[in-house]
PDB file of C-alpha atoms in Angstrom:
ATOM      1  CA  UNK A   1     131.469-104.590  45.628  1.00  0.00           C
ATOM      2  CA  UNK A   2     130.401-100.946  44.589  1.00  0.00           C
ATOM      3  CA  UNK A   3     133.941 -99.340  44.799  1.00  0.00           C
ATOM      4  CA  UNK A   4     134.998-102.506  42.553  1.00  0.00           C
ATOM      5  CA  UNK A   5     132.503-101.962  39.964  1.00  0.00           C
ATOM      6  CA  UNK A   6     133.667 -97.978  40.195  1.00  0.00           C
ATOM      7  CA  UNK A   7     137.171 -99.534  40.278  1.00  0.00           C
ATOM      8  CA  UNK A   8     136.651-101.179  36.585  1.00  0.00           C
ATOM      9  CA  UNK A   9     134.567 -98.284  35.288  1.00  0.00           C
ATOM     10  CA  UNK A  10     137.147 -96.050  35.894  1.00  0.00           C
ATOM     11  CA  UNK A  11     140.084 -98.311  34.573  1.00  0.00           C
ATOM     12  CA  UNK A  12     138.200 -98.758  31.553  1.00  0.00           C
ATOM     13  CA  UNK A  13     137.545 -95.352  30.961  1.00  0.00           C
ATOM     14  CA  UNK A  14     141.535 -95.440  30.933  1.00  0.00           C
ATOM     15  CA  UNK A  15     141.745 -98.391  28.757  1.00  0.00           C
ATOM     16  CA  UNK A  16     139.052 -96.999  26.090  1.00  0.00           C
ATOM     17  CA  UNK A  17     141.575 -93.569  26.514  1.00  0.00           C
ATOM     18  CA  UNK A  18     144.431 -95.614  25.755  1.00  0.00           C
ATOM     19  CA  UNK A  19     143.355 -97.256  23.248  1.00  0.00           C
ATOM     20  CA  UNK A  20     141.916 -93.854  21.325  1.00  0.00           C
ATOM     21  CA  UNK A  21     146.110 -92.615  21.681  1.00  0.00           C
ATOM     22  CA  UNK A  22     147.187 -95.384  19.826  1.00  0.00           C
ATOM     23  CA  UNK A  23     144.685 -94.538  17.352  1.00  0.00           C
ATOM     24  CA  UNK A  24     145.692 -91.403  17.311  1.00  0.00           C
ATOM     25  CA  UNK A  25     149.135 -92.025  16.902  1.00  0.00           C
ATOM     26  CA  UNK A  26     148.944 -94.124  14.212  1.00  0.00           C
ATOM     27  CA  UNK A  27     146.370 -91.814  12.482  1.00  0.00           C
ATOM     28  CA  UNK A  28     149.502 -88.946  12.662  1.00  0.00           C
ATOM     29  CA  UNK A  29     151.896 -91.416  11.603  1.00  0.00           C
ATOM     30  CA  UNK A  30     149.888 -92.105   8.162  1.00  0.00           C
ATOM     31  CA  UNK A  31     149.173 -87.854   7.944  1.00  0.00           C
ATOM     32  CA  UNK A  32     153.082 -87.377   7.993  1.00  0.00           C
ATOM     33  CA  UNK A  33     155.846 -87.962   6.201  1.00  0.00           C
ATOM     34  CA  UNK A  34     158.469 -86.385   8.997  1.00  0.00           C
ATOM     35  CA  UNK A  35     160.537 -89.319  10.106  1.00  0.00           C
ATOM     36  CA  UNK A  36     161.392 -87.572  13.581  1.00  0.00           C
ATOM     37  CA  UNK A  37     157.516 -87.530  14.289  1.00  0.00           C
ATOM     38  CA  UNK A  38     157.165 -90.967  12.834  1.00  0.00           C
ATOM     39  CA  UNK A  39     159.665 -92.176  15.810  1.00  0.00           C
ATOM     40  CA  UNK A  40     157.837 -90.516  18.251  1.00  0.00           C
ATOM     41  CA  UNK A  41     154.024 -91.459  17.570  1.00  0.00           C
ATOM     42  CA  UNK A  42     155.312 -94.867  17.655  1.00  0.00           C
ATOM     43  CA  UNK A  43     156.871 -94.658  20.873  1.00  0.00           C
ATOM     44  CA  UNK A  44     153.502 -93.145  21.833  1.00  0.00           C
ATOM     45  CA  UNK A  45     151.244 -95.519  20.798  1.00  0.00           C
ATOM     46  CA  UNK A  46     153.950 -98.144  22.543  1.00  0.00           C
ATOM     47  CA  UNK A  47     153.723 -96.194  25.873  1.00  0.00           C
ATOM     48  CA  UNK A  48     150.035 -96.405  25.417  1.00  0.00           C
ATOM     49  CA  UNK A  49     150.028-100.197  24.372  1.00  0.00           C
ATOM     50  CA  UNK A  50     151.783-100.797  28.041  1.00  0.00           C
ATOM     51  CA  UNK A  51     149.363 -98.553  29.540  1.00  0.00           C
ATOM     52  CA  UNK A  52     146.371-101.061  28.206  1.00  0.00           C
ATOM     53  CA  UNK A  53     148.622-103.967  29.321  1.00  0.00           C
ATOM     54  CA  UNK A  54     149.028-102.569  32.511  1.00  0.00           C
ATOM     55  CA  UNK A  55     145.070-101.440  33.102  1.00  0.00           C
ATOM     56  CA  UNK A  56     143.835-105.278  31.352  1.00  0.00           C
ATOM     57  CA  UNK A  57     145.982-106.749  34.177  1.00  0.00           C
ATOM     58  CA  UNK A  58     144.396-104.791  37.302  1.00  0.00           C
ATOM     59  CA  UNK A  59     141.015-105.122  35.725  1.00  0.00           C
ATOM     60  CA  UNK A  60     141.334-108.927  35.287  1.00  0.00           C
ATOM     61  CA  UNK A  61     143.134-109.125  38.901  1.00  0.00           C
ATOM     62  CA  UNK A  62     139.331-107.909  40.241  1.00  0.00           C
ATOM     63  CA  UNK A  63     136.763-110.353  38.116  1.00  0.00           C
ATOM     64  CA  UNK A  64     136.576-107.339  35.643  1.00  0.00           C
ATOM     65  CA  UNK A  65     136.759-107.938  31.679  1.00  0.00           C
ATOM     66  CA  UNK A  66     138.790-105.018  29.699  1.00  0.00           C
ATOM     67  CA  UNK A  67     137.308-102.742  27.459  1.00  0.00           C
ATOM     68  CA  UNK A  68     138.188-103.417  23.902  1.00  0.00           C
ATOM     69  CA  UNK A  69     136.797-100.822  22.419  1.00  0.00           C
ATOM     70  CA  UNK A  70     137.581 -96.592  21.673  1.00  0.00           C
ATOM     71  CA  UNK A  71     135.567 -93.779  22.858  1.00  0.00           C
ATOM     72  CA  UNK A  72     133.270 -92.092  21.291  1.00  0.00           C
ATOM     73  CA  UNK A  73     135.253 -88.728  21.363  1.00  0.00           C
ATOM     74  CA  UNK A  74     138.218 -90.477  19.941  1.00  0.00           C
ATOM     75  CA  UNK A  75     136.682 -91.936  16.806  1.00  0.00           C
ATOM     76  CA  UNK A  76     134.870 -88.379  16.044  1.00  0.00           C
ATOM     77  CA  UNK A  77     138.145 -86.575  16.710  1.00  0.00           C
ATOM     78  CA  UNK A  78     140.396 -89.371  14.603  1.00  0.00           C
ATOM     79  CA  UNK A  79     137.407 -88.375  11.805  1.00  0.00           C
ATOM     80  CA  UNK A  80     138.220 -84.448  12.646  1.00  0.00           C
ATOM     81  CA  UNK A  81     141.825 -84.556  11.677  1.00  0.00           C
ATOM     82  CA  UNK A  82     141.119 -86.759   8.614  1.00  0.00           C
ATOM     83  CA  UNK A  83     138.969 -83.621   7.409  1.00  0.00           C
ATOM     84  CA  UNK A  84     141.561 -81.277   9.057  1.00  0.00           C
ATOM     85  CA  UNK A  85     144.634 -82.630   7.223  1.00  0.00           C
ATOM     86  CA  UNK A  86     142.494 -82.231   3.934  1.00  0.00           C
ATOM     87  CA  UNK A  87     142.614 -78.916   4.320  1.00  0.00           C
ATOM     88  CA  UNK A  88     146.041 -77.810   6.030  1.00  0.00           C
ATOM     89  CA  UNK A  89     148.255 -80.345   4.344  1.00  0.00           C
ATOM     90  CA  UNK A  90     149.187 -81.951   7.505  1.00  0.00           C
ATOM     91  CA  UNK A  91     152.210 -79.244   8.360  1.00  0.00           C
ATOM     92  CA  UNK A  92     154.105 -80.463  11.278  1.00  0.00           C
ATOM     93  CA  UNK A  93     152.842 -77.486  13.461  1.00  0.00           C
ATOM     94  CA  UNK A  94     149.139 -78.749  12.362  1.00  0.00           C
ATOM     95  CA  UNK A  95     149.750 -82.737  13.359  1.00  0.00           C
ATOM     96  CA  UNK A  96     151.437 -81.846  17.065  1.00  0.00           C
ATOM     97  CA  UNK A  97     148.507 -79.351  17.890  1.00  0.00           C
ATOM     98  CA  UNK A  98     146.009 -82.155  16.810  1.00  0.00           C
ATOM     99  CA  UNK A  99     148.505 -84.662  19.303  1.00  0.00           C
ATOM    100  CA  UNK A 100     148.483 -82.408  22.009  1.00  0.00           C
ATOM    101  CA  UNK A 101     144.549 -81.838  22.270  1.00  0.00           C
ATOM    102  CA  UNK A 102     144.662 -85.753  22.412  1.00  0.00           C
ATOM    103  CA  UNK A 103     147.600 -85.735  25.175  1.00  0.00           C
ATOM    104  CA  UNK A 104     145.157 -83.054  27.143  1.00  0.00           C
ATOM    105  CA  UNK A 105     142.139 -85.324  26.456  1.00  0.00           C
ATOM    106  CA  UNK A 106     144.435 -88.504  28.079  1.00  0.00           C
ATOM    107  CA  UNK A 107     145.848 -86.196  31.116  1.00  0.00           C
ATOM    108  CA  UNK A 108     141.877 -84.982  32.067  1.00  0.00           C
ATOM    109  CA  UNK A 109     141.040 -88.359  32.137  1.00  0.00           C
ATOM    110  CA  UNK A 110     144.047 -89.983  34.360  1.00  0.00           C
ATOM    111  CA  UNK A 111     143.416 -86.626  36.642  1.00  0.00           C
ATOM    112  CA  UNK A 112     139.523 -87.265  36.874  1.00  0.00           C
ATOM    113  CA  UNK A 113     140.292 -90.968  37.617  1.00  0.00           C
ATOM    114  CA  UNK A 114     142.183 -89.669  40.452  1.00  0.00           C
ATOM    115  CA  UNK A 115     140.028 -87.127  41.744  1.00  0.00           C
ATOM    116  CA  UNK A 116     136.409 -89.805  41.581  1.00  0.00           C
ATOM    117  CA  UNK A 117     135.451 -89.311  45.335  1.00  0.00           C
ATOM    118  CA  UNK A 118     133.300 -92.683  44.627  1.00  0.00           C
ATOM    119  CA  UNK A 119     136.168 -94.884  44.412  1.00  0.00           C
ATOM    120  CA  UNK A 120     138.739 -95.902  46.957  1.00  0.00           C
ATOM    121  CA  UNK A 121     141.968 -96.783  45.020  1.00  0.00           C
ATOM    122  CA  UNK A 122     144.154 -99.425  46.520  1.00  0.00           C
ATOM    123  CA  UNK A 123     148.407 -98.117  46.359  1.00  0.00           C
ATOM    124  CA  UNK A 124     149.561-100.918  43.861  1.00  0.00           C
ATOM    125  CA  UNK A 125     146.893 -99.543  41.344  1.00  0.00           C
ATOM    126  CA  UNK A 126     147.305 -95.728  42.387  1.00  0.00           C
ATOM    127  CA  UNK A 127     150.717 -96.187  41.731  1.00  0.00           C
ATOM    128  CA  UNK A 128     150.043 -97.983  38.215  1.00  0.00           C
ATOM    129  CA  UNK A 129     147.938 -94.931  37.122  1.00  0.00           C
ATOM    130  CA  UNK A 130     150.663 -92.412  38.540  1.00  0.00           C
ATOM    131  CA  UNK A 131     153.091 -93.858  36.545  1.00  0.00           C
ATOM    132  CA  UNK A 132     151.106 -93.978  33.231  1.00  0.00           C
ATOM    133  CA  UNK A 133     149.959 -90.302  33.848  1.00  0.00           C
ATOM    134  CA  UNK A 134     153.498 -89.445  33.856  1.00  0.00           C
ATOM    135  CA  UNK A 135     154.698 -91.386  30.756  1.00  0.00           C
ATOM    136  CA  UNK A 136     151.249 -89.101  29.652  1.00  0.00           C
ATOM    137  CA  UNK A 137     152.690 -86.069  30.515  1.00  0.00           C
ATOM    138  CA  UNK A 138     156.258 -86.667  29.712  1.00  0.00           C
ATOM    139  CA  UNK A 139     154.660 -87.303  26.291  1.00  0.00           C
ATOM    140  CA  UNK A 140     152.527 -84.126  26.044  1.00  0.00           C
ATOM    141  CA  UNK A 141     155.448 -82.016  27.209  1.00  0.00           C
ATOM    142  CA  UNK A 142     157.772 -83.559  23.906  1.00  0.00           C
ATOM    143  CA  UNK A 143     154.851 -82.975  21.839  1.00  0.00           C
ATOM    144  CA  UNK A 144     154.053 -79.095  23.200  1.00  0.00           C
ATOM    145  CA  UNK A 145     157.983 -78.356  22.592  1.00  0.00           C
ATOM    146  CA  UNK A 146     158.052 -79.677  19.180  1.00  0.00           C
ATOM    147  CA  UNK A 147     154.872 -77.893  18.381  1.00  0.00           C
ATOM    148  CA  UNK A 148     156.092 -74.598  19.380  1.00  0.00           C
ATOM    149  CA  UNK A 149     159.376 -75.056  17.554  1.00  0.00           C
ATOM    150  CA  UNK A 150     157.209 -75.587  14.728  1.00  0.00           C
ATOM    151  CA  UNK A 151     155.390 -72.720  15.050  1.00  0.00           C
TER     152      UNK A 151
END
C-alpha cells in the first residue's frame, strides 16, 4: 500500500509537470507570432496532453484520482516570461530559451521519478514513463537546435 501511495505521488508529480508544459506552450504560442514555432508548441502541448492521458490512466488503474492542477513553479515561471516578454519583445531566441528551461524542468522530473529509491515501479508503467521522457527529450533537443540557430 505504501509503494502505491509513492506510486500516485510520483505520477502526479508528472501529471502536475505535464500539465505546467501545456501551459507553457500555449503561453509561447500567444508571445509569438513565428508560425514555425506556433506548429511546434502545439505539437508540444499535444505530446504533453497524451502524456496526462497516459499518467490519468495508470493512476486510475491503482484507486488513485489524477491531479488536475499545475505546480507551483510552473504558474510563477508562466508569470516570469509574461514580465520577460515585456521587456525583450519576445525574439525567437528569447521564447526557445524560456521553452527549454521548461523542457529541463520536465526531464529532472521524469529522471527523479525514476531514480525515487521509495518506489518500486512495475514494467508496463516504467515503460509508460520511458516513453514520455523520450517524446520529452526529443522535444527539448528540437527546441535547443532552434534556439541556437536563433542565436
Amino acid at each position: 500500500m505504501e509503494n502505491q501511495n509513492h506510486v500516485i505521488s510520483a505520477l502526479n508529480d508528472l501529471l502536475k509537470v505535464n500539465n505546467d508544459r501545456v501551459q507553457g506552450y500555449q503561453k509561447a504560442i500567444e508571445l509569438t507570432n513565428d508560425n514555425e514555432l506556433k506548429k511546434l508548441f502545439q505539437k508540444l502541448a499535444l505530446d504533453s496532453s497524451k502524456n496526462i492521458n497516459e499518467l490519468s490512466d495508470h493512476i486510475f488503474q491503482i484507486n488513485g484520482h489524477p491531479a488536475e492542477s499545475t505546480s507551483v513553479g510552473g504558474k510563477f515561471y508562466r508569470a516570469w516570461m509574461d514580465i520577460k516578454s515585456l521587456f525583450t519583445g519576445g525574439s525567437r531566441h528569447q521564447i526557445l530559451s524560456d521553452c527549454e528551461h521548461g523542457e529541463d524542468m520536465a526531464l529532472d522530473a521524469y529522471r527523479k521519478a525514476e531514480a525515487d529509491k521509495d518506489i518500486l515501479w512495475d514494467n508496463a508503467t516504467l515503460n509508460v514513463l520511458n516513453m514520455q521522457k523520450q517524446r520529452v527529450i526529443e522535444g527539448h533537443n528540437t527546441i535547443k537546435q532552434l534556439r541556437d540557430q536563433a542565436a
